[in-house]
PDB file of C-alpha atoms in Angstrom:
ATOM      1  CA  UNK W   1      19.694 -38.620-128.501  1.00 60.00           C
ATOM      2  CA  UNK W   2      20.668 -40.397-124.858  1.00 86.00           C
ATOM      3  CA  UNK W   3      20.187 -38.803-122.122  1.00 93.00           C
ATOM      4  CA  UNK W   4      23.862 -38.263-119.732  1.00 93.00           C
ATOM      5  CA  UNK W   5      24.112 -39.090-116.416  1.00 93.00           C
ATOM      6  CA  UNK W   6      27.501 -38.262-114.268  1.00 91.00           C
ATOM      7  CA  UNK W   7      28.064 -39.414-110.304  1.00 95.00           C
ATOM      8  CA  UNK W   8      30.983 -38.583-108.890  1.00 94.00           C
ATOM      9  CA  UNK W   9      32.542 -38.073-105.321  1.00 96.00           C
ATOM     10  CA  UNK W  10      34.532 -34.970-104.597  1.00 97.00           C
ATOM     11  CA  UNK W  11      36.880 -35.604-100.843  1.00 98.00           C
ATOM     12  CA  UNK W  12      36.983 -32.260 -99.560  1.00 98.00           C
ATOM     13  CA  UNK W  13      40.336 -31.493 -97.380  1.00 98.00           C
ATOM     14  CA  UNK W  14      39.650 -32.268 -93.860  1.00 98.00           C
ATOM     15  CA  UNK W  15      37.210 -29.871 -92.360  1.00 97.00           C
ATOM     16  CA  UNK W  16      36.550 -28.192 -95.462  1.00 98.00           C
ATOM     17  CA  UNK W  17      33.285 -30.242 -96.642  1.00 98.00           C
ATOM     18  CA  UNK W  18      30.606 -27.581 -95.554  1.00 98.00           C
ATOM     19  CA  UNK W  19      32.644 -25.115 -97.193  1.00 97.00           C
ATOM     20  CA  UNK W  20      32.572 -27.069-100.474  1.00 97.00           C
ATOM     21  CA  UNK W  21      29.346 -28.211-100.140  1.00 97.00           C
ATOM     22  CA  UNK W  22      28.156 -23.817 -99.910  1.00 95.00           C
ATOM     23  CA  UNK W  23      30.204 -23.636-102.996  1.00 93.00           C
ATOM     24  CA  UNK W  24      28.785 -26.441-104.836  1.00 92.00           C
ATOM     25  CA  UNK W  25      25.146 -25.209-103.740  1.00 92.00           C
ATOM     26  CA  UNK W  26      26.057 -21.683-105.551  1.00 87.00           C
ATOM     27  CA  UNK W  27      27.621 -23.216-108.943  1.00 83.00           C
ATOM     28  CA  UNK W  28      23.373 -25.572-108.783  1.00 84.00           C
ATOM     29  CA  UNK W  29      22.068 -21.922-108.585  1.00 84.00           C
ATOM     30  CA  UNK W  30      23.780 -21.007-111.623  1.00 84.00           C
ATOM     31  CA  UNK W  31      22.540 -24.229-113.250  1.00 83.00           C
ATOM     32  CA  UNK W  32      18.922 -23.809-112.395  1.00 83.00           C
ATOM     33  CA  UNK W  33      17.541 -21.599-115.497  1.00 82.00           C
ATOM     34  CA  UNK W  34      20.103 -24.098-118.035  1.00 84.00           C
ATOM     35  CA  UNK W  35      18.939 -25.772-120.649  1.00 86.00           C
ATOM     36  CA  UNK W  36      19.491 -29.593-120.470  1.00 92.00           C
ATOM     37  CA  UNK W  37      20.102 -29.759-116.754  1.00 93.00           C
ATOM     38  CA  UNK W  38      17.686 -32.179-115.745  1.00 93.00           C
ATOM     39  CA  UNK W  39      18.818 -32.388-111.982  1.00 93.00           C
ATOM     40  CA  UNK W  40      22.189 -31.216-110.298  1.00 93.00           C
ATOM     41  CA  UNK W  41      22.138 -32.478-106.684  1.00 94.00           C
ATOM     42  CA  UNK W  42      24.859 -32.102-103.770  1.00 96.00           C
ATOM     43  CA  UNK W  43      24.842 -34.712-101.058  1.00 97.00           C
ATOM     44  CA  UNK W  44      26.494 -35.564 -98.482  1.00 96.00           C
ATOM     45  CA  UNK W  45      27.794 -39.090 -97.454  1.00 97.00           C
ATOM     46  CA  UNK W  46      26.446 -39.903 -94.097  1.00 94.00           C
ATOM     47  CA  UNK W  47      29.531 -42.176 -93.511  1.00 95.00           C
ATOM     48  CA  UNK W  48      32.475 -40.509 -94.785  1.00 96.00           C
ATOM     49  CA  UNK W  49      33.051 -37.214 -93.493  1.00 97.00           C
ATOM     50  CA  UNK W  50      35.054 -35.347 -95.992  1.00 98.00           C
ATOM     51  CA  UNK W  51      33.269 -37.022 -98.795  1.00 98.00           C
ATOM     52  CA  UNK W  52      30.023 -35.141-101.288  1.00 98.00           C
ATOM     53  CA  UNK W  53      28.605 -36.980-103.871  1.00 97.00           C
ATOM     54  CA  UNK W  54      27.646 -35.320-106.766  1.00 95.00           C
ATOM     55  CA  UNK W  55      24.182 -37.007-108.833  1.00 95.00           C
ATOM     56  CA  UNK W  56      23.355 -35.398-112.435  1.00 93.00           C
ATOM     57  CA  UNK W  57      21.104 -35.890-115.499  1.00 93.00           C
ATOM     58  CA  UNK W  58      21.332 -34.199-118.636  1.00 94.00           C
ATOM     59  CA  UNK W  59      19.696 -34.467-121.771  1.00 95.00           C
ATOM     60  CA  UNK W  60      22.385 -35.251-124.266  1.00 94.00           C
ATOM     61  CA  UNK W  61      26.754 -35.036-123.334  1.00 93.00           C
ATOM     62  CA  UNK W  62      26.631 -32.309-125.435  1.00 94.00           C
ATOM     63  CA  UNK W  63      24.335 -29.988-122.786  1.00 93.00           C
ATOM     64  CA  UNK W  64      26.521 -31.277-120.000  1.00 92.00           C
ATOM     65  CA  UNK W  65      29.849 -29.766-121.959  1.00 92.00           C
ATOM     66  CA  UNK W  66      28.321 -26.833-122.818  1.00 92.00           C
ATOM     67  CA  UNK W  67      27.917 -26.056-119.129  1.00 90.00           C
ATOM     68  CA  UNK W  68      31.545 -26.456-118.136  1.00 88.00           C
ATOM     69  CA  UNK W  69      32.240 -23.341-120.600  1.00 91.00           C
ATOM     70  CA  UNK W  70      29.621 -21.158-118.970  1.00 89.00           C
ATOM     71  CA  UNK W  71      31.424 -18.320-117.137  1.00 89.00           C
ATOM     72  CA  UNK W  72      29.704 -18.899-113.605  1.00 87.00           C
ATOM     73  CA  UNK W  73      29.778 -22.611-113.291  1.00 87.00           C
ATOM     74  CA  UNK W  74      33.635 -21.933-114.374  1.00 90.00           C
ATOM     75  CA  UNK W  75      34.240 -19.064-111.484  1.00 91.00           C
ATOM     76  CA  UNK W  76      32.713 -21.532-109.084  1.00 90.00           C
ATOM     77  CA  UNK W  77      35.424 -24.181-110.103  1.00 90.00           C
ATOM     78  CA  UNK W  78      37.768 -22.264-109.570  1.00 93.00           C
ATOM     79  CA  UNK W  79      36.956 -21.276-106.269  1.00 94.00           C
ATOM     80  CA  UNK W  80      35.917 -24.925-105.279  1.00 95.00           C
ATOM     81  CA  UNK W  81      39.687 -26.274-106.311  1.00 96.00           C
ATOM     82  CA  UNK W  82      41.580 -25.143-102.892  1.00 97.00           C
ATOM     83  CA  UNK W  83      39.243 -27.290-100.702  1.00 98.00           C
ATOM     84  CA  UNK W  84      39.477 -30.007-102.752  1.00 98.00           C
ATOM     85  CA  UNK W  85      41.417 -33.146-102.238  1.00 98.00           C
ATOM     86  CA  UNK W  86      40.411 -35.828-104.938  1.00 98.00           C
ATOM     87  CA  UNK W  87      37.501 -36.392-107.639  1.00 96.00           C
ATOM     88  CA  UNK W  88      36.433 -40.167-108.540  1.00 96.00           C
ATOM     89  CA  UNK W  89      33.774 -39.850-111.476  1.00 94.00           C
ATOM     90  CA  UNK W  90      31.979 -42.994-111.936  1.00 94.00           C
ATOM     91  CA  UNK W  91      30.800 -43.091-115.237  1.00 92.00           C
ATOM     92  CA  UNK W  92      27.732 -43.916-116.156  1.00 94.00           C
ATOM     93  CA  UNK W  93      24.912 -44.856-118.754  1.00 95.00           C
ATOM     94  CA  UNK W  94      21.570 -44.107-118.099  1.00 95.00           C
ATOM     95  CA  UNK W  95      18.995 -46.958-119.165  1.00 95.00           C
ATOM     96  CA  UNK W  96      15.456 -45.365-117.672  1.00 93.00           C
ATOM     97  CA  UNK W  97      13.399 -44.743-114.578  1.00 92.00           C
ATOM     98  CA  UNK W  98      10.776 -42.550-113.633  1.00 91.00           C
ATOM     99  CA  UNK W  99      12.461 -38.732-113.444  1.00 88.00           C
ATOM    100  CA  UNK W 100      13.864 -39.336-116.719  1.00 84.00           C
TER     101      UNK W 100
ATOM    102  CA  UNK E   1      10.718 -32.575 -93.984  1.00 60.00           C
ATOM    103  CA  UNK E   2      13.474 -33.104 -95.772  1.00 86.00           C
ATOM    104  CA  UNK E   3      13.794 -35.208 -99.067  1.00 93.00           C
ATOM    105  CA  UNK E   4      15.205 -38.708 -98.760  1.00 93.00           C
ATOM    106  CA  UNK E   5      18.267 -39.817-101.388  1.00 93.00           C
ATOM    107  CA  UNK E   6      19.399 -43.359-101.973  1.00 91.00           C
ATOM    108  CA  UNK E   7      22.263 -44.284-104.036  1.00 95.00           C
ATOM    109  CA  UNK E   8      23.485 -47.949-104.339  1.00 94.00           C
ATOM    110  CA  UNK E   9      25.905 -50.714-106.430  1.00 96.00           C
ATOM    111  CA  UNK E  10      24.012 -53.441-107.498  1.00 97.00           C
ATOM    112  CA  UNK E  11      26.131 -56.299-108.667  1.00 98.00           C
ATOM    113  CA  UNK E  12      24.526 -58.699-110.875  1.00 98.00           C
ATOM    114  CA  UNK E  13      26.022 -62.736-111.110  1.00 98.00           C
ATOM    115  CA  UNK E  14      28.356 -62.421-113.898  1.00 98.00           C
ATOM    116  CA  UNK E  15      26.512 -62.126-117.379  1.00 97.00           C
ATOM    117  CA  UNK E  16      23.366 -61.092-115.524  1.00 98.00           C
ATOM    118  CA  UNK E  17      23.478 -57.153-115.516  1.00 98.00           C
ATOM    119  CA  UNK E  18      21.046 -57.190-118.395  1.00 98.00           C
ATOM    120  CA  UNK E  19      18.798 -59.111-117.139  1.00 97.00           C
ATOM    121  CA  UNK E  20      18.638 -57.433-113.969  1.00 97.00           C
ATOM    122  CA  UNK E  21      18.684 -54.262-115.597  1.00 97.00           C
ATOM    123  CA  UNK E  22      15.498 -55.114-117.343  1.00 95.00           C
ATOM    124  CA  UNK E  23      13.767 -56.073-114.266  1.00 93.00           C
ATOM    125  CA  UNK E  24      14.624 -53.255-112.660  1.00 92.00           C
ATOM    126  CA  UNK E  25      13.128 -50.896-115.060  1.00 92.00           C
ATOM    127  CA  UNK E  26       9.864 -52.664-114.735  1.00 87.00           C
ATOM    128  CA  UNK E  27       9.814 -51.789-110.906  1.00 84.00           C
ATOM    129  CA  UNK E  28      10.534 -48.180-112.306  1.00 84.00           C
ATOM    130  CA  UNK E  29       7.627 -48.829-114.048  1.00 84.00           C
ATOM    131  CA  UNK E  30       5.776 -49.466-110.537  1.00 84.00           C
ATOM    132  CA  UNK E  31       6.839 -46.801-109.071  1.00 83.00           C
ATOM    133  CA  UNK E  32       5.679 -44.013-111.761  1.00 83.00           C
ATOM    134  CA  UNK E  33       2.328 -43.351-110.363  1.00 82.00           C
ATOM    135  CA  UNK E  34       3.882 -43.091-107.028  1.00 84.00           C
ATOM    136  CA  UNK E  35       3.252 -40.796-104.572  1.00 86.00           C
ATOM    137  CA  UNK E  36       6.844 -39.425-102.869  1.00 92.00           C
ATOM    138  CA  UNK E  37       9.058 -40.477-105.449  1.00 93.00           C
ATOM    139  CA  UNK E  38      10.922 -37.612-107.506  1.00 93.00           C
ATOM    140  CA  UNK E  39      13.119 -39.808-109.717  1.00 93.00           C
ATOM    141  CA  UNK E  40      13.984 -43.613-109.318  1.00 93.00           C
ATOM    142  CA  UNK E  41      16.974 -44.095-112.392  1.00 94.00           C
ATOM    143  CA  UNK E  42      18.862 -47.048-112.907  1.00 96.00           C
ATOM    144  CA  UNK E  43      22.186 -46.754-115.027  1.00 97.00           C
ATOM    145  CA  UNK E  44      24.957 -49.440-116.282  1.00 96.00           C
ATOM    146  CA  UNK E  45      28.884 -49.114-115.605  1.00 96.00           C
ATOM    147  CA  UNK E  46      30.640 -48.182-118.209  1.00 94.00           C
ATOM    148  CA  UNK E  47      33.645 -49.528-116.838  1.00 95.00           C
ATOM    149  CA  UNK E  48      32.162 -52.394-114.694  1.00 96.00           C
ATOM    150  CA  UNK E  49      30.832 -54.980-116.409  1.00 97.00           C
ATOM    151  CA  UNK E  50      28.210 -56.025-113.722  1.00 98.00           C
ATOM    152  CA  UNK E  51      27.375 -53.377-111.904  1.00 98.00           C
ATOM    153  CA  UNK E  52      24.125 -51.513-112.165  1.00 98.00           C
ATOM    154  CA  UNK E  53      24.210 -47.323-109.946  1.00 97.00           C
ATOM    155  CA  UNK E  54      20.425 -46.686-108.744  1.00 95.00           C
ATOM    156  CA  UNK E  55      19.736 -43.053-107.781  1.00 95.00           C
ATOM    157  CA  UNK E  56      16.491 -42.119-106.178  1.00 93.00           C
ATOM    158  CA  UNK E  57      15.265 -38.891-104.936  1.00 93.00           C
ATOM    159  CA  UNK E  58      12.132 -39.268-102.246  1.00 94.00           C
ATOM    160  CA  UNK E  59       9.887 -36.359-100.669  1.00 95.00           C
ATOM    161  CA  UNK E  60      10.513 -37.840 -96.828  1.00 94.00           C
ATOM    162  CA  UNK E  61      12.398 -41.474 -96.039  1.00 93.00           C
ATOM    163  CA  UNK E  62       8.565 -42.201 -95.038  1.00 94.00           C
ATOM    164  CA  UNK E  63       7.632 -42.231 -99.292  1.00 93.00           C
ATOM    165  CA  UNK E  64      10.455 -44.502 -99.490  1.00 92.00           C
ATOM    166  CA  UNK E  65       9.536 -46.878 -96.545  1.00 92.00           C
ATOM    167  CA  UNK E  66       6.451 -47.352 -98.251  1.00 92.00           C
ATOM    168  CA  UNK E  67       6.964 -47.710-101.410  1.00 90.00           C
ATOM    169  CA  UNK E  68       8.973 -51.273-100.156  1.00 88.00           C
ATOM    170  CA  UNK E  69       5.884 -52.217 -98.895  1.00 91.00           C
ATOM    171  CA  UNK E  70       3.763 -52.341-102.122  1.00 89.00           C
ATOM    172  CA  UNK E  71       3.249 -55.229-103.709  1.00 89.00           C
ATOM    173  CA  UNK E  72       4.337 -54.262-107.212  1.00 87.00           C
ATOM    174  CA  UNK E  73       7.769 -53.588-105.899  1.00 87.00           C
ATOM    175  CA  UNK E  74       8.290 -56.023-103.161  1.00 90.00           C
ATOM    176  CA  UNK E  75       7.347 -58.413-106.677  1.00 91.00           C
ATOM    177  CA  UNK E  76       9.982 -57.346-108.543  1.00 90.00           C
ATOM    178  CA  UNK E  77      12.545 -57.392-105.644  1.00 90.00           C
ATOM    179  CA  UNK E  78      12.130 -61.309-105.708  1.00 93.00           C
ATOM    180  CA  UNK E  79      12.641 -61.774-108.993  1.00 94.00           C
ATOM    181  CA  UNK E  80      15.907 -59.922-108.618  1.00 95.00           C
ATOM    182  CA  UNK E  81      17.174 -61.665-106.254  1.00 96.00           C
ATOM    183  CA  UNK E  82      18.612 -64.642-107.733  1.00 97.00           C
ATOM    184  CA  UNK E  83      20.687 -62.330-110.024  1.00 98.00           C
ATOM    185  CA  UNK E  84      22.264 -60.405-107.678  1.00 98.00           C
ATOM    186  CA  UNK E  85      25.514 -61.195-106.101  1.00 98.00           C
ATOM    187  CA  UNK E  86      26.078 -57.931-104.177  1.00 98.00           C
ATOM    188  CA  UNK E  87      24.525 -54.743-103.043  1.00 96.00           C
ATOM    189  CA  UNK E  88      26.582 -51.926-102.088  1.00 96.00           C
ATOM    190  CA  UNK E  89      24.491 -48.674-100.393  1.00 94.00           C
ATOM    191  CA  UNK E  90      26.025 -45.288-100.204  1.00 94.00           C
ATOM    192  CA  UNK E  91      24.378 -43.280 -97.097  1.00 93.00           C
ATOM    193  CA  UNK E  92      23.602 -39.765 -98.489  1.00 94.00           C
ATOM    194  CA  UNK E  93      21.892 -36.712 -96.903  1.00 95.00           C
ATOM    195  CA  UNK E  94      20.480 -34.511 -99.814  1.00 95.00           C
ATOM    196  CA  UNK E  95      21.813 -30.595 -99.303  1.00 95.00           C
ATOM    197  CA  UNK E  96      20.160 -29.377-102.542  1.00 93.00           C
ATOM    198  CA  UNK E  97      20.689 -28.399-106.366  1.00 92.00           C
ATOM    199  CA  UNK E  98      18.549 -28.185-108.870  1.00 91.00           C
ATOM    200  CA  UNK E  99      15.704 -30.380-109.583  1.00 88.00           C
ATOM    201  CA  UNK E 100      15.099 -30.710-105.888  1.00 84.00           C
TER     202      UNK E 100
END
């Protein structure tokens, strides 16, 4: 089975980025004793103010789906919507590397 | 310290991506035994036909620093170069998540 990587920016609302980034860093907690999560990482871009990207590696799509229907990761969404402005999800294939 | 994250676009010459792509793994390869470096993944667009994502995770920007410096790498680096018609860096600061 392949392994499933997702990138993706999230563009807080102006000012709002710290508060989204807190938010994000909660929803990783959740994510740290789940099985398949190979890394969950916030970051934020250095250029763009408003702007987090979002770095992930799972082992199969299946483990990555599984976690959008776990209660906690979905309370966080919820409360991460409001200081959002846009998502652009790059998607990706992962072909190998060391980490993988 | 805090960990070091790169994330970049590399655009191969049209036709080239697996070709690059191969290379690139090889200087994964490199960079298994190496000190500083958490993960080092290359990954294909699926909706770009020539455009390879890296994403690296480094203990300090010092690991990563050096790591251009060894020989293995800086290798590899020139045989990539005639495939590559672009290189696009995204400046992130790493806030944390899991597999930090």
């Amino acid at each position: 089975m392949s392994k499933y990587s997702m990138l993706g920016q999230l563009i807080a609302h102006p000012g709002k980025r710290d508060e989204l980034a807190g938010l994000m860093l909660e929803s990783a907690e959740t994510l740290q004793g789940m099985e398949g999560c190979i890394f969950y990482i916030i970051n934020e871009s250095v250029d763009e103010p408003d702007v987090l990207w979002i770095t992930e590696l799972w082992e199969t799509e299946e483990a990555h789906a599984a976690s959008l229907k776990n209660e906690g990761v979905l309370a966080v969404i919820q409360r991460c919507r409001p200081l959002i402005a846009g998502v652009k999800p790059v998607k990706l294939r992962p072909l190998g590397g060391k980490g993988m």
